[in-house]
PDB file of C-alpha atoms in Angstrom:
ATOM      1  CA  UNK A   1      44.101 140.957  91.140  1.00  0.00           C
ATOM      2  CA  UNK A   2      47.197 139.215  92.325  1.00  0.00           C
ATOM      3  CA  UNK A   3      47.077 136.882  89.049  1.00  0.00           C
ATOM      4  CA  UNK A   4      47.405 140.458  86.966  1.00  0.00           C
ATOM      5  CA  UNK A   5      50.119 141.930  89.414  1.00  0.00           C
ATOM      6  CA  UNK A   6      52.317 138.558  88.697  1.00  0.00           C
ATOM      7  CA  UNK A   7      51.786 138.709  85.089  1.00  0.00           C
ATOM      8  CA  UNK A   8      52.507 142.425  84.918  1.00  0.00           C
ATOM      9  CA  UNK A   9      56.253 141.957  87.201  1.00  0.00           C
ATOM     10  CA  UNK A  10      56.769 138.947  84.714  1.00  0.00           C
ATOM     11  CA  UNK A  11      56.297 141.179  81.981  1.00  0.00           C
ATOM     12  CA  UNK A  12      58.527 144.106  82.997  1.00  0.00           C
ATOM     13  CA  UNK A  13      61.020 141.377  83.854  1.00  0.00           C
ATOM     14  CA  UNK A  14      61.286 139.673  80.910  1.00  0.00           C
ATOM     15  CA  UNK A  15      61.437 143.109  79.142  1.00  0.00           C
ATOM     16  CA  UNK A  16      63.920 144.315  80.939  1.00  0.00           C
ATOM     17  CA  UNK A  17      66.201 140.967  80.600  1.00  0.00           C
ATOM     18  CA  UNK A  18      65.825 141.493  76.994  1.00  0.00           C
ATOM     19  CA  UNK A  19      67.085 145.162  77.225  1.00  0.00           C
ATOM     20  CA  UNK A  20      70.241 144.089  79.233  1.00  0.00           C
ATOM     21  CA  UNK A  21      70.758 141.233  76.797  1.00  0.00           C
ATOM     22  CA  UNK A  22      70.755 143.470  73.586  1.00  0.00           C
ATOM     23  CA  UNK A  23      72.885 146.369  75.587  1.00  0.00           C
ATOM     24  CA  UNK A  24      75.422 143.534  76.259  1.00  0.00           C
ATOM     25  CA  UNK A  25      75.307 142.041  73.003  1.00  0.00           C
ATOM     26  CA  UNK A  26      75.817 145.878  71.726  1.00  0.00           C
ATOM     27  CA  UNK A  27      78.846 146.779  73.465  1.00  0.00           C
ATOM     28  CA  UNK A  28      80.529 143.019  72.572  1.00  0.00           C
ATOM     29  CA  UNK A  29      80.500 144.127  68.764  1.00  0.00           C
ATOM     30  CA  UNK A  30      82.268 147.599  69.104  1.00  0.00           C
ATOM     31  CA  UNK A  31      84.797 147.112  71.766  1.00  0.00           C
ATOM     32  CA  UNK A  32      87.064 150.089  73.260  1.00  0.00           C
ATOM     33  CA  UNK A  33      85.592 153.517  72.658  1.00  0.00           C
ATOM     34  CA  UNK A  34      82.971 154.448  70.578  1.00  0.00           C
ATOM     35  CA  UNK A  35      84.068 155.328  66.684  1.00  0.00           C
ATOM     36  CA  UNK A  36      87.113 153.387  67.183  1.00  0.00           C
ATOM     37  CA  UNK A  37      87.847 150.613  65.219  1.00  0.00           C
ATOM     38  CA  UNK A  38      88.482 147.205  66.835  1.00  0.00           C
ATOM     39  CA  UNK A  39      91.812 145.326  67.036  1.00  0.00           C
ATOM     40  CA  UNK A  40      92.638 142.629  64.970  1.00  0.00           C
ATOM     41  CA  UNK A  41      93.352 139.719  67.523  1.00  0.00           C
ATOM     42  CA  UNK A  42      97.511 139.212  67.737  1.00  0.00           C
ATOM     43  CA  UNK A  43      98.868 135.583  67.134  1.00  0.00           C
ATOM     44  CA  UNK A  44     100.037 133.560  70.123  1.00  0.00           C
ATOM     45  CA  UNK A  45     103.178 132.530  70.274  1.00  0.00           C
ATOM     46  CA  UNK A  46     103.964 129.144  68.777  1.00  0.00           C
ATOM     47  CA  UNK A  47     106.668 126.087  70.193  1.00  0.00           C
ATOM     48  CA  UNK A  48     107.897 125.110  66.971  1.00  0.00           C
ATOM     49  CA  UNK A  49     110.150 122.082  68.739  1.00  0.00           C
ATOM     50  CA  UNK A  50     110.588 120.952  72.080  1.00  0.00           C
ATOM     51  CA  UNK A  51     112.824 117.941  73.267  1.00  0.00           C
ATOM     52  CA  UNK A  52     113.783 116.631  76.826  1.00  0.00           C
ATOM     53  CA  UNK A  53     115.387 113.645  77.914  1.00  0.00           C
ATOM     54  CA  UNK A  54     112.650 111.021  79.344  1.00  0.00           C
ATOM     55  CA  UNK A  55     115.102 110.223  82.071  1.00  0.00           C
ATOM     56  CA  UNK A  56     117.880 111.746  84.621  1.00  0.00           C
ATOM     57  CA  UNK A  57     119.656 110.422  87.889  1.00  0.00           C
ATOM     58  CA  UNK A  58     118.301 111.699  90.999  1.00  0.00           C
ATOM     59  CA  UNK A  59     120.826 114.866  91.491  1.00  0.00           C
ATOM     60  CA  UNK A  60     120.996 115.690  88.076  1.00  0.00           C
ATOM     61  CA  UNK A  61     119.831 118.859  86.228  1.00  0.00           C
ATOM     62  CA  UNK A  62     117.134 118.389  83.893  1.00  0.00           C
ATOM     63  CA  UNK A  63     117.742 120.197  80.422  1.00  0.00           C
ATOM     64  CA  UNK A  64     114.184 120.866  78.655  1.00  0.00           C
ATOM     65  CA  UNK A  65     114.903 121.992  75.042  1.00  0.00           C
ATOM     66  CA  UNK A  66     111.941 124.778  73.482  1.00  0.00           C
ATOM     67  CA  UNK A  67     112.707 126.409  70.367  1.00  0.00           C
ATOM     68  CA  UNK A  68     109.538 129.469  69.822  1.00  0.00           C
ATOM     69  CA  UNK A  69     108.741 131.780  67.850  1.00  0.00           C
ATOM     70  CA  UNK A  70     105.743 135.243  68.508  1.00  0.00           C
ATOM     71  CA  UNK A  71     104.791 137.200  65.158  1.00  0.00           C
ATOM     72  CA  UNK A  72     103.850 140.107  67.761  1.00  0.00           C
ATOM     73  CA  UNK A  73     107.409 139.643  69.340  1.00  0.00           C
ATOM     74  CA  UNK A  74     105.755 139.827  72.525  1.00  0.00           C
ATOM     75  CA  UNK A  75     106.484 136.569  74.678  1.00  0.00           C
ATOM     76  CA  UNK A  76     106.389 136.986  78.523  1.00  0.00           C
ATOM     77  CA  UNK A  77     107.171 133.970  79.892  1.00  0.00           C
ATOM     78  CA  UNK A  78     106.945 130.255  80.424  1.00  0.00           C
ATOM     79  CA  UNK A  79     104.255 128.364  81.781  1.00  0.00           C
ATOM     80  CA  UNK A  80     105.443 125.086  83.639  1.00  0.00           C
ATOM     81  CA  UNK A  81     103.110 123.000  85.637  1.00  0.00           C
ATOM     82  CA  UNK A  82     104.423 119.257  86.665  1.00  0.00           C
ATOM     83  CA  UNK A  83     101.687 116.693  87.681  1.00  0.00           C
ATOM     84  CA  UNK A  84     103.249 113.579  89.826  1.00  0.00           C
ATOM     85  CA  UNK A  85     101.362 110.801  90.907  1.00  0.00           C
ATOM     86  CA  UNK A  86     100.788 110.301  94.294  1.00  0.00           C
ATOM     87  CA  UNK A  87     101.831 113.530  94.831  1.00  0.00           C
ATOM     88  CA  UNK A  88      99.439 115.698  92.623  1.00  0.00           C
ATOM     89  CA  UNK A  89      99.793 118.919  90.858  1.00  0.00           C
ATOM     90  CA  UNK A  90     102.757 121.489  91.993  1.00  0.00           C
ATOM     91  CA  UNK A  91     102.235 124.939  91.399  1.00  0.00           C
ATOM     92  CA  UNK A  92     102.935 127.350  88.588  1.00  0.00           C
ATOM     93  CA  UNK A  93     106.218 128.331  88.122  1.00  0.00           C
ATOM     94  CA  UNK A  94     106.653 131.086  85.727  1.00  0.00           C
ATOM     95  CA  UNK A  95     110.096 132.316  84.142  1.00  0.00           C
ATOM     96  CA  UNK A  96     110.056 135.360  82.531  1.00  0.00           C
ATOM     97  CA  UNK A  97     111.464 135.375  78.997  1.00  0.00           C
ATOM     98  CA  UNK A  98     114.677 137.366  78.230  1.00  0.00           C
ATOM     99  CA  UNK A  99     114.960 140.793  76.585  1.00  0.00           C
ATOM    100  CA  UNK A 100     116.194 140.132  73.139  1.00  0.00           C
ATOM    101  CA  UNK A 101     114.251 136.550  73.275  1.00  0.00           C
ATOM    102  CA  UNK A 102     110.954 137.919  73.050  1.00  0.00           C
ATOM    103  CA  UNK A 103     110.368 136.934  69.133  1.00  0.00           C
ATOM    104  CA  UNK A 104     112.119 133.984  68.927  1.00  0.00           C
ATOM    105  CA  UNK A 105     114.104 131.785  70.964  1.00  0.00           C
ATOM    106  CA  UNK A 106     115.971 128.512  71.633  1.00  0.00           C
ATOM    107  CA  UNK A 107     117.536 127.239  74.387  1.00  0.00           C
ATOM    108  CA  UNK A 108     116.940 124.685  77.531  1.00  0.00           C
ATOM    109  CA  UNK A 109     114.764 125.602  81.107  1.00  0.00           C
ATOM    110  CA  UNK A 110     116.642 123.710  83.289  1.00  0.00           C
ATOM    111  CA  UNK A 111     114.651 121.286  86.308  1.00  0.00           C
ATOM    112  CA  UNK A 112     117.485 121.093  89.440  1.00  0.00           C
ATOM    113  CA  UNK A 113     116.328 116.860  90.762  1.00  0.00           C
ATOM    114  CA  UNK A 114     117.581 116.760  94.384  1.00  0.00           C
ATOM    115  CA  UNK A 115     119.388 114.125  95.347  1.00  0.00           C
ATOM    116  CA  UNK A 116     118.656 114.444  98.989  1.00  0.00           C
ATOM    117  CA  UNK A 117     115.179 113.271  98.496  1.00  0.00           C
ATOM    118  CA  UNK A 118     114.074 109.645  97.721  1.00  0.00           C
ATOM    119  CA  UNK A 119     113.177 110.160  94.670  1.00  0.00           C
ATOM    120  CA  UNK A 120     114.200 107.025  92.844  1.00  0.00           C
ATOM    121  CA  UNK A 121     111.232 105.566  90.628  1.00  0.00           C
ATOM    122  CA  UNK A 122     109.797 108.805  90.467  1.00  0.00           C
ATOM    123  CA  UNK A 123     107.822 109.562  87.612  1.00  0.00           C
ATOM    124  CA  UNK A 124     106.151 112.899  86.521  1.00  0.00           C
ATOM    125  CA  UNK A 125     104.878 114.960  83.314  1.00  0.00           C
ATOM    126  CA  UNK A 126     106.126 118.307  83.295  1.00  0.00           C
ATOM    127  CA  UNK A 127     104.063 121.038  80.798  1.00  0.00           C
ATOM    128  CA  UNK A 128     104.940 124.095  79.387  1.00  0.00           C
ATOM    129  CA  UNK A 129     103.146 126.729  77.707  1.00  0.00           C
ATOM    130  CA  UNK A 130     104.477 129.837  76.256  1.00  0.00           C
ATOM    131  CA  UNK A 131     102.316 133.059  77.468  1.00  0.00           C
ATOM    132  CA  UNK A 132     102.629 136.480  75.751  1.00  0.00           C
ATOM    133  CA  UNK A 133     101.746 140.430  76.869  1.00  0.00           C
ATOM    134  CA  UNK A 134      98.146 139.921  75.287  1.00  0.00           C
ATOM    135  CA  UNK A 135      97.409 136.987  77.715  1.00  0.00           C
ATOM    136  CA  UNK A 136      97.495 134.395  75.156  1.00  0.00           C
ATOM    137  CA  UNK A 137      99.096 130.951  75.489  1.00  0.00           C
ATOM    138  CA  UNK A 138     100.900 128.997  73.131  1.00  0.00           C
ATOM    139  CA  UNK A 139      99.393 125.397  73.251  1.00  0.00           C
ATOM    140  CA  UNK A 140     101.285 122.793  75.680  1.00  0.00           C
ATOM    141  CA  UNK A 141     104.002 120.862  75.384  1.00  0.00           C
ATOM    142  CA  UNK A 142     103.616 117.329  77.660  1.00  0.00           C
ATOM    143  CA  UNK A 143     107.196 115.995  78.644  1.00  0.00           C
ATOM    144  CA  UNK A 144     107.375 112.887  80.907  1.00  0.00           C
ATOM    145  CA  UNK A 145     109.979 111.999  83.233  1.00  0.00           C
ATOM    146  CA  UNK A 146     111.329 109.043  84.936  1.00  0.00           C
ATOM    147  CA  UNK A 147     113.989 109.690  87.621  1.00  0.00           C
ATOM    148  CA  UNK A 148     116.034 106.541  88.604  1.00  0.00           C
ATOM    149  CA  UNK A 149     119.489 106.337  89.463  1.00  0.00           C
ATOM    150  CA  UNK A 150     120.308 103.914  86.895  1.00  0.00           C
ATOM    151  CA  UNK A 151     119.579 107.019  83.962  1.00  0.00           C
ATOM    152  CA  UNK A 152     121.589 109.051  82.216  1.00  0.00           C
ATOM    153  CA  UNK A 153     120.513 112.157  80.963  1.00  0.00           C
ATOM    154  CA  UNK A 154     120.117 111.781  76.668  1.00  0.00           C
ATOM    155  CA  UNK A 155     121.238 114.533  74.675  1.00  0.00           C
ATOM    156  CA  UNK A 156     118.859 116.341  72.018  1.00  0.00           C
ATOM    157  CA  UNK A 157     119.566 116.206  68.306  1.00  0.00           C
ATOM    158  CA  UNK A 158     122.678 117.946  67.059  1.00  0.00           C
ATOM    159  CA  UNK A 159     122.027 121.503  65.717  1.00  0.00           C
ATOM    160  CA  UNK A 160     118.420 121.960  66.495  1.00  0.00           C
ATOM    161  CA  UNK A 161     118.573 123.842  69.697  1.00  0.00           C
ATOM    162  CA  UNK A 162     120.689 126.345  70.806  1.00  0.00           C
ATOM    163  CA  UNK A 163     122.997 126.008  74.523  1.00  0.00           C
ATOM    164  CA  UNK A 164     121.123 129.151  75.428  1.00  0.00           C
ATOM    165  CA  UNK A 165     120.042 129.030  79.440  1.00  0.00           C
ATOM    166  CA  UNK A 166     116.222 130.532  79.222  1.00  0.00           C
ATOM    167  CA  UNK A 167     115.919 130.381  83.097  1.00  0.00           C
ATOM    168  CA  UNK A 168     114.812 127.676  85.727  1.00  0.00           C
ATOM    169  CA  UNK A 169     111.934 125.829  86.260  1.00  0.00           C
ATOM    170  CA  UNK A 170     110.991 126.973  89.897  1.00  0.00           C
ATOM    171  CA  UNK A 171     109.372 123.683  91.234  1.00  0.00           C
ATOM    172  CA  UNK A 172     111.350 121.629  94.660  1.00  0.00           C
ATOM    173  CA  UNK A 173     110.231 118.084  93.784  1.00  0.00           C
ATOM    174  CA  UNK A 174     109.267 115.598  95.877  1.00  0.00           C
ATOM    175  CA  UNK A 175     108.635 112.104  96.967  1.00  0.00           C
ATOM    176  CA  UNK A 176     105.469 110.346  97.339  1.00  0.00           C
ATOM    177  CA  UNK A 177     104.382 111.183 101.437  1.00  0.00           C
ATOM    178  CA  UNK A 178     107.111 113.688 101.682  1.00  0.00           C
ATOM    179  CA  UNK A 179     105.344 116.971 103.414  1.00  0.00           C
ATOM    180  CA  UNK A 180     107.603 119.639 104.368  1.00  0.00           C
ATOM    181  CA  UNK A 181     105.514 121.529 106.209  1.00  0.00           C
ATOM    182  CA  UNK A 182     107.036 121.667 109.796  1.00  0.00           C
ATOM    183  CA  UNK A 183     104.763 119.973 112.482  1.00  0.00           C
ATOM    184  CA  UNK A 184     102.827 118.755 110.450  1.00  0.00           C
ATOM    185  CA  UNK A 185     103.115 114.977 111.604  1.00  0.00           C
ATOM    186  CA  UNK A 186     104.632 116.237 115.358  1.00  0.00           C
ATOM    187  CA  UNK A 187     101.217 114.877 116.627  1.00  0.00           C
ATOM    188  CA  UNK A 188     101.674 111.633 115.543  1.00  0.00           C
ATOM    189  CA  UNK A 189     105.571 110.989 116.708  1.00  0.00           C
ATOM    190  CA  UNK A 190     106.547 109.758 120.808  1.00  0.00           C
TER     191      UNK A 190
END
């Protein structure tokens, strides 16, 4: 008897997975209302060039170079994440892209490097990504950074990118151990 009850339950289980699976399936083909006809998916927006100098002085401002283009016309804004060892990932900063850039574009994002800070023989890998009103990101660009005191900052290639300021890169840098957080090491200090 309790053999037949557990097949039965396994049974109605199974059949109603099945049901939920094809409903799910259903609705995946025909999004949006019913007797409408789907989108085509919208391109993402594309970084057709990108340079940045691969080293700066402490106190310097760090010029990154993006020239992008959107079929849709429909960029939002920038993606930057910089990963520094020792120190980890920072978090997002976004910069929202211009009126009247949202097509195409060229100009710098600009990185402010304290000088304050020890940040000599610093090195990092800043990434940026170019997100549009549809959620869809353009694919990275990796640039890598060494800050030393003994740098200058290169210039990019003559004529390829515009002098056209595109916004800052909203990250505060910092050294290996430095924590800002007040009190943090209070404990620790007679």
């Amino acid at each position: 008897m309790r053999r037949t009850r557990l097949e039965i339950f396994i049974l109605l289980w199974l059949i109603a997975g099945a049901g939920c699976a094809a409903a799910v399936k259903k609705n995946a083909e025909a999004p949006g209302q019913p007797g409408q006809a789907a989108k085509p998916p919208q391109a993402a927006a594309v970084i057709l060039q990108s340079y940045a100098s691969p080293q700066i002085a402490p106190g310097r401002t760090w010029k990154v170079y993006l020239k992008a283009s959107d079929a849709d016309g429909d960029m939002k804004e920038f993606v930057c994440v910089i990963h520094q060892p020792g120190v980890g990932t920072y978090p997002v900063s976004l910069t929202r892209i211009k009126e009247g850039n949202q097509k195409n574009l060229s100009g710098y994002l600009y990185l402010n490097v304290p000088s304050f800070r020890n940040l000599d023989f610093v090195e990092l890998t800043l990434t940026v990504q170019v997100k549009d009103r549809a959620g869809q990101f353009s694919e990275p660009v990796k640039f890598p950074l060494s800050i030393n005191s003994r740098y200058g900052q290169e210039l990019p290639p003559e004529g390829v990118f515009q002098e056209n300021d595109l916004g800052p890169i909203m990250i505060d840098l910092r050294a290996v151990g430095d924590d800002d957080r007040p009190g943090l090491f209070d404990r620790y200090r007679r």
